[in-house]
Tab-separated table of C-alpha atoms in Angstrom:
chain	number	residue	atom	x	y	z
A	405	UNK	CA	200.907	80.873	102.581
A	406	UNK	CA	198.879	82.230	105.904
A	407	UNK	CA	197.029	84.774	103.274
A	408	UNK	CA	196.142	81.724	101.100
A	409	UNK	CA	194.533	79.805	103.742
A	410	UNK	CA	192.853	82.455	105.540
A	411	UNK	CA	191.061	84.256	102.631
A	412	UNK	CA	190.800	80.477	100.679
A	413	UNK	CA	186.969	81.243	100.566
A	414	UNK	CA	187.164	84.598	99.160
A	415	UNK	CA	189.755	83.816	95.839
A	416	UNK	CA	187.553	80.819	95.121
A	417	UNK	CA	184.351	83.429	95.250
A	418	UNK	CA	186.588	85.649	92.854
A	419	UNK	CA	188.805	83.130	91.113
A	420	UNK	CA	186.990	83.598	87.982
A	421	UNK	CA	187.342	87.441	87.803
A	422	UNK	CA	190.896	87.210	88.971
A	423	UNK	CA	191.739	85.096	85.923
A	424	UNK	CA	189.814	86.549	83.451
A	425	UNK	CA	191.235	89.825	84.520
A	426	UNK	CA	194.769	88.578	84.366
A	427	UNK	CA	194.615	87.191	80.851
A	428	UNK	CA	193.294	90.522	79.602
A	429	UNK	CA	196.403	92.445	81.009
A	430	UNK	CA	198.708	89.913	79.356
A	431	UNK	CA	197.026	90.729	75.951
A	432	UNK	CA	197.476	94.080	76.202
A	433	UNK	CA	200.742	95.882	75.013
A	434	UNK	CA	202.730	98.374	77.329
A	435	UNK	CA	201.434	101.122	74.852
A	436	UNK	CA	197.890	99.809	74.789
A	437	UNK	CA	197.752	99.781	78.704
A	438	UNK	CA	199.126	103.155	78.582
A	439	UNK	CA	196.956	104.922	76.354
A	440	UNK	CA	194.008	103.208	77.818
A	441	UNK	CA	194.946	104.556	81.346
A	442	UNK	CA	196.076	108.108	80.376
A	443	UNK	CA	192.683	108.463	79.061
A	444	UNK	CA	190.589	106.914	81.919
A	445	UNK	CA	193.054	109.189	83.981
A	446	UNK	CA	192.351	112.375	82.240
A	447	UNK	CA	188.288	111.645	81.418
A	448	UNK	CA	187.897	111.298	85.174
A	449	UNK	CA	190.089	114.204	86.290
A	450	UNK	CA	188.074	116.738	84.156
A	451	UNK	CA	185.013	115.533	84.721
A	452	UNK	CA	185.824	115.759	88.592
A	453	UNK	CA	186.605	119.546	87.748
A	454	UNK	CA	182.841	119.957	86.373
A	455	UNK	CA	183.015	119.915	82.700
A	456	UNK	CA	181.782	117.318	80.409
A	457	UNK	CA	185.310	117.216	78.286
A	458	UNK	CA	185.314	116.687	74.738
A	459	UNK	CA	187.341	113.897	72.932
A	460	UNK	CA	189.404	116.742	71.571
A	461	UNK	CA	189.497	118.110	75.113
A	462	UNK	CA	190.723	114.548	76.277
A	463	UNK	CA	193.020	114.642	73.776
A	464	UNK	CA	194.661	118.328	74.445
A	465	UNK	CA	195.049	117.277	77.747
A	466	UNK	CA	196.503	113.839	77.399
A	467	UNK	CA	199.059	115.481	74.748
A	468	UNK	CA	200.132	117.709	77.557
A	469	UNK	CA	200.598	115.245	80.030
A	470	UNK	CA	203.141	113.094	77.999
A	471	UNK	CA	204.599	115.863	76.244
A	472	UNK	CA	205.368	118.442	79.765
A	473	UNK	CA	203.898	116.811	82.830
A	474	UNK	CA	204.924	113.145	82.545
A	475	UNK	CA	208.577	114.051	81.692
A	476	UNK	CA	208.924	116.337	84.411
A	477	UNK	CA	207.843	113.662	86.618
A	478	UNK	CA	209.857	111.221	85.686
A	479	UNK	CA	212.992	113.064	85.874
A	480	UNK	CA	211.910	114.241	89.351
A	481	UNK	CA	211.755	110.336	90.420
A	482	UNK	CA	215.132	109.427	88.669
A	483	UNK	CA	216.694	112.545	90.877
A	484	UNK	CA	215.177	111.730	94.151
A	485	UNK	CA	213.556	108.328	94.001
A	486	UNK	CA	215.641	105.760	91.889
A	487	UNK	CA	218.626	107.330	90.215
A	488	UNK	CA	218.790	106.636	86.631
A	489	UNK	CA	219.979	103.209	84.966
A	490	UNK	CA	223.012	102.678	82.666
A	491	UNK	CA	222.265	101.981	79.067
A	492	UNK	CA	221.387	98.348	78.371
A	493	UNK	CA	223.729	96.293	77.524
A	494	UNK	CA	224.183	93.081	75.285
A	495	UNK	CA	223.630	89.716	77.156
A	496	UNK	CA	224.891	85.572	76.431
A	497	UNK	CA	222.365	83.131	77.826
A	498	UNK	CA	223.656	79.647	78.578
A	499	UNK	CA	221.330	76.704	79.120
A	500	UNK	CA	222.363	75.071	82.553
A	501	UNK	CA	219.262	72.801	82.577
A	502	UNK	CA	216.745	71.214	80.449
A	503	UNK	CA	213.794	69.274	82.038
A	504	UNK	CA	210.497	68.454	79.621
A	505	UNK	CA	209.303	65.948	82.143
A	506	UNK	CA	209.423	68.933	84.847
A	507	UNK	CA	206.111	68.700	87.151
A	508	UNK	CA	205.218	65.092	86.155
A	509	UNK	CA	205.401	65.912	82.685
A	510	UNK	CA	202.865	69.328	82.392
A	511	UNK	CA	205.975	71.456	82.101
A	512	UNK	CA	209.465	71.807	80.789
A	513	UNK	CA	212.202	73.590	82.750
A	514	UNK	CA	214.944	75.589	81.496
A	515	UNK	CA	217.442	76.982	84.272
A	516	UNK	CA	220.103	79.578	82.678
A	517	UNK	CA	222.629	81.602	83.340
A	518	UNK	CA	222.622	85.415	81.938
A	519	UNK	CA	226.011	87.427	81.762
A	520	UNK	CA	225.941	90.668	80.737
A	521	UNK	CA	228.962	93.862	80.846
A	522	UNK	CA	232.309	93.396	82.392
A	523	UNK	CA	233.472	89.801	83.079
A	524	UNK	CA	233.381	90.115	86.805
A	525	UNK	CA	229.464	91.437	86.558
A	526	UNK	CA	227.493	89.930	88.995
A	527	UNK	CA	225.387	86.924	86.545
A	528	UNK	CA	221.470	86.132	86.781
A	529	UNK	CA	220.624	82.241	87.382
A	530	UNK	CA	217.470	82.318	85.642
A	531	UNK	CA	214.458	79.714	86.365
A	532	UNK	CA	211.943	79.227	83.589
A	533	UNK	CA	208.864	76.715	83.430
A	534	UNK	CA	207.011	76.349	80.355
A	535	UNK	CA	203.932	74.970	80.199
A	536	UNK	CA	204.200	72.023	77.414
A	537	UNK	CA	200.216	71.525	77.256
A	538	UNK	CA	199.802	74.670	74.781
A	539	UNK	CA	198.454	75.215	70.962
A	540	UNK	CA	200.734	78.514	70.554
A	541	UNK	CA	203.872	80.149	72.400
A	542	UNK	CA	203.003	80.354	76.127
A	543	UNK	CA	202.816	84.393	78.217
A	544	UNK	CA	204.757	84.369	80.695
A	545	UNK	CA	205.033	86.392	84.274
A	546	UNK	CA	208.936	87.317	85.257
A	547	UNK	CA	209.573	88.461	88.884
A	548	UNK	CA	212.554	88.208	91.391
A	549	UNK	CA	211.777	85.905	94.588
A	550	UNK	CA	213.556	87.107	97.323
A	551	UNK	CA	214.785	83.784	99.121
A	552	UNK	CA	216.110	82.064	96.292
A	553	UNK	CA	215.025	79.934	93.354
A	554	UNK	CA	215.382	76.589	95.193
A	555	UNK	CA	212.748	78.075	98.139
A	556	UNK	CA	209.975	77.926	95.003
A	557	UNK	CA	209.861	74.174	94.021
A	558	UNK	CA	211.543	71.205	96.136
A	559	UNK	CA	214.018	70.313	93.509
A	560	UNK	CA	217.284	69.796	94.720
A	561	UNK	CA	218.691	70.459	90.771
A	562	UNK	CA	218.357	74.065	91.234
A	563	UNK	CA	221.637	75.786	93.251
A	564	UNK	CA	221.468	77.684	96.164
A	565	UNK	CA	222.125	81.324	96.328
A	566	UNK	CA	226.205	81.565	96.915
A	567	UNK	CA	226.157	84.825	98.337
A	568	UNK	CA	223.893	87.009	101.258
A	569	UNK	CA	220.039	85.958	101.826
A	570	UNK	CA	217.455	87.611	103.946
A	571	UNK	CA	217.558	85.979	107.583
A	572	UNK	CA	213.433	86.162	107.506
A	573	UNK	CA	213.772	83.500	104.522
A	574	UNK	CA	213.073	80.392	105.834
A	575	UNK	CA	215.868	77.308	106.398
A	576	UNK	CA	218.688	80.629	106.267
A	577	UNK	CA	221.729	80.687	109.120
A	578	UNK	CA	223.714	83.159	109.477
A	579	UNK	CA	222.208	84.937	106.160
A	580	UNK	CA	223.227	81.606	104.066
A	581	UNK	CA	220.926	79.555	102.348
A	582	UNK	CA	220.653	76.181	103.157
A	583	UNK	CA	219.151	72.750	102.112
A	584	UNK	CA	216.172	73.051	104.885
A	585	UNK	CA	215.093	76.106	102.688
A	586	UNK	CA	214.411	74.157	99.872
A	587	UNK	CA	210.488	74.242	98.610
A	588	UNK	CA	209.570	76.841	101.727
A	589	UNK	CA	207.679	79.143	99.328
A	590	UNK	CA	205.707	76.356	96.779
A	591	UNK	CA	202.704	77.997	98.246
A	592	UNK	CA	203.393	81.927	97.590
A	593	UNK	CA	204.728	81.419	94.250
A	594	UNK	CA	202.520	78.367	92.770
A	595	UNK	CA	204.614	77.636	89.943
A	596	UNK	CA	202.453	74.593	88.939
A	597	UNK	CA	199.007	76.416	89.152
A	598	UNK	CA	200.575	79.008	86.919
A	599	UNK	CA	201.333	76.117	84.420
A	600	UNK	CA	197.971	74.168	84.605
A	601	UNK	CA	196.465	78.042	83.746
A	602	UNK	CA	198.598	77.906	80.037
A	603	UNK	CA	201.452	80.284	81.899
A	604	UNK	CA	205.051	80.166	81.682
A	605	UNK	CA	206.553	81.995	84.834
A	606	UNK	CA	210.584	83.122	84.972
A	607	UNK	CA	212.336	84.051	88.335
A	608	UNK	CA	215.603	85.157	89.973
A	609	UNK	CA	216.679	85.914	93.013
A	610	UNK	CA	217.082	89.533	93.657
A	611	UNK	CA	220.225	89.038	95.248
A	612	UNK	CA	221.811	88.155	91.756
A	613	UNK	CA	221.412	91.784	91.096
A	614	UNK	CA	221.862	93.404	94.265
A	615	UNK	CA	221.850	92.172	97.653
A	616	UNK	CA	219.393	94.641	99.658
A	617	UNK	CA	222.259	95.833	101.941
A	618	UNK	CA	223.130	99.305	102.933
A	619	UNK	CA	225.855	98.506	101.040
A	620	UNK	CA	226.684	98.712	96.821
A	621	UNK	CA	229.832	97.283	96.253
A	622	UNK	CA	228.322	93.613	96.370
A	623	UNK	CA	225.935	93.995	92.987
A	624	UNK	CA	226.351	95.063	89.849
A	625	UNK	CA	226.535	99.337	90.692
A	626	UNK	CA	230.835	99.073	90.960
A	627	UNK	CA	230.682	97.441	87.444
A	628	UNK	CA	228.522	100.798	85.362
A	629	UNK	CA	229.721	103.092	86.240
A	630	UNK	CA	229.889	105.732	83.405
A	631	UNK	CA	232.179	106.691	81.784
A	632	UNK	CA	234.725	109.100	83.971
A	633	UNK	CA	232.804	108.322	87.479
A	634	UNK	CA	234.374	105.754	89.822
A	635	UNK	CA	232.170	107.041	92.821
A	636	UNK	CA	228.612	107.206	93.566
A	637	UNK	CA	226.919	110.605	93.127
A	638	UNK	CA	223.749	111.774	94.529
A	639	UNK	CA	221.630	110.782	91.738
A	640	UNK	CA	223.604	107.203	90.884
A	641	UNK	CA	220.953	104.470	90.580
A	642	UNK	CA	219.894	102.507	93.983
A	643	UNK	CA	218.623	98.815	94.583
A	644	UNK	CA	215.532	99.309	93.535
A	645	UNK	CA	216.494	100.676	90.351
A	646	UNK	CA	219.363	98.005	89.852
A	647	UNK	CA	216.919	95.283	90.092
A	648	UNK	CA	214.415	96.411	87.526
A	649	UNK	CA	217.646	97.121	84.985
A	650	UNK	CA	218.155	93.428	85.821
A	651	UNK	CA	214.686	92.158	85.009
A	652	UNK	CA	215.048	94.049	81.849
A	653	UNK	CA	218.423	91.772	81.180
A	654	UNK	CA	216.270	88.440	81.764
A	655	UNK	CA	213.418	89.865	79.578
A	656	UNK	CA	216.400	90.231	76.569
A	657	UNK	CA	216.670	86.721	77.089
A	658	UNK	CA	212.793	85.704	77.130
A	659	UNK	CA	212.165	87.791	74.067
A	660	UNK	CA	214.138	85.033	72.696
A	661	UNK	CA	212.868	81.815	74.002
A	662	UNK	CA	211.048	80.196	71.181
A	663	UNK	CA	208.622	78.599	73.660
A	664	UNK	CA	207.093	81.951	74.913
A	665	UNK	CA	205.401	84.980	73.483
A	666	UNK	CA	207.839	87.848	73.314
A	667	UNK	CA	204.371	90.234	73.188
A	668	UNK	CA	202.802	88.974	76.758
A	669	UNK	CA	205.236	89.299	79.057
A	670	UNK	CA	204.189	90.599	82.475
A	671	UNK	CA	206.106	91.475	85.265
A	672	UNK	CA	204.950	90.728	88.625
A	673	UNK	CA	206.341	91.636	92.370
A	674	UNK	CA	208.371	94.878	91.945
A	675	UNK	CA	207.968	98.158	93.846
């Protein structure tokens, strides 16, 4: 909110770039963005050797980044960095909330609940706003909020978190969420601006996941472990990791939604 007011002048300056530049990254694929950045990646780092590459040079060299380099990498991460994530698994969606006259009528809202895995799993309470001004199915940005769904609009339909909350959030005591919390992030997250640009957005609180304690008995870890393992090992998957796997479980759901577009989903505020 203190960002937004202080550099006000400077986003309206830009506003036009910023948007223009968003809605191209929505229309491009996770394969498109890929190649197109592997290339850029590789063009620039031989030309900052001192050759003038080739396209078959560019080529030779991108197939030997995703074939050797990149897998190397990425196991390196997993190992040290995040730990590596259970399989997916099969989720049931179930509409808590239906709103079409949400934000005086510009958007609908749909609040769910998604279960996934053992019954006890920890379950993500899902907000969705849909734009209803649209010609086509709506993209949408997903991202966890990190002080609850009911700190992003003053609507006192939508729960509270249950369980532990960051003390910084505002309207918190003793690491609870309460009613003085409500609305105390409208600014930051700007659902309705999001819908008056043609965008659905979808949230959860992280702490559905995985509360970001020391601490991984309280989230969904206990719950996957595989098969033969009942302890953590030095490679088992850590918050971070946890709460991507989750956003993956609410994008199985939004895939579905026949009011958005299963090809532009983005997702926006993770490490």
């Amino acid at each position: 909110e203190n960002a937004v007011r202080e550099y006000h002048d400077q986003l309206e300056k830009w506003a036009d770039i910023v948007e223009r530049v968003s809605d191209l990254f929505l229309r491009f694929s996770t394969t498109d963005a890929e190649v197109a950045a592997s290339v850029h990646f590789v063009s620039q780092e031989l030309e900052r050797q001192g050759s003038q590459p080739s396209e078959l040079d560019i080529l030779n060299e991108v197939k030997k980044w995703k074939q050797k380099r990149r897998p190397e990498l990425q196991k390196l991460f997993q190992h040290y960095m995040y730990g590596f994530l259970p399989p997916a698994v099969a989720i049931e969606s179930k509409l808590e909330v239906h709103d079409p006259q949400y934000f005086g009528g510009k958007a609908t809202k749909k609040q769910l609940t998604i279960s996934f895995g053992p019954p006890a799993a920890p379950k993500i309470n899902l907000l969705l706003v849909v734009p209803n001004k649209r010609n086509e199915k709506a993209p949408v940005f997903v991202g966890m909020n990190f002080c609850g769904n009911h700190a992003l609009v003053n609507d006192p339909a939508i729960p509270l978190p249950e369980g532990w909350i960051y003390s910084s959030c505002q309207g918190t005591q003793g690491e609870r969420a309460t009613e003085a919390s409500r609305g105390s992030q409208i600014d930051a997250w700007a659902l309705e601006s999001s819908i008056d640009r043609g965008y659905a957005v979808a949230t959860f609180y992280s702490g559905d996941i995985d509360p970001d304690r020391p601490d991984f008995t309280d989230g969904v870890h206990p719950h996957f472990f595989p098969t033969g393992q009942s302890q953590r090992v030095v490679d088992s998957w850590g918050t971070i990791a946890a709460w991507a796997w989750g956003i993956h479980r609410a994008v199985d759901y939004l895939v579905t939604d026949p009011d958005l577009d299963a090809k532009r989903i983005a997702v926006v505020g993770h490490s």
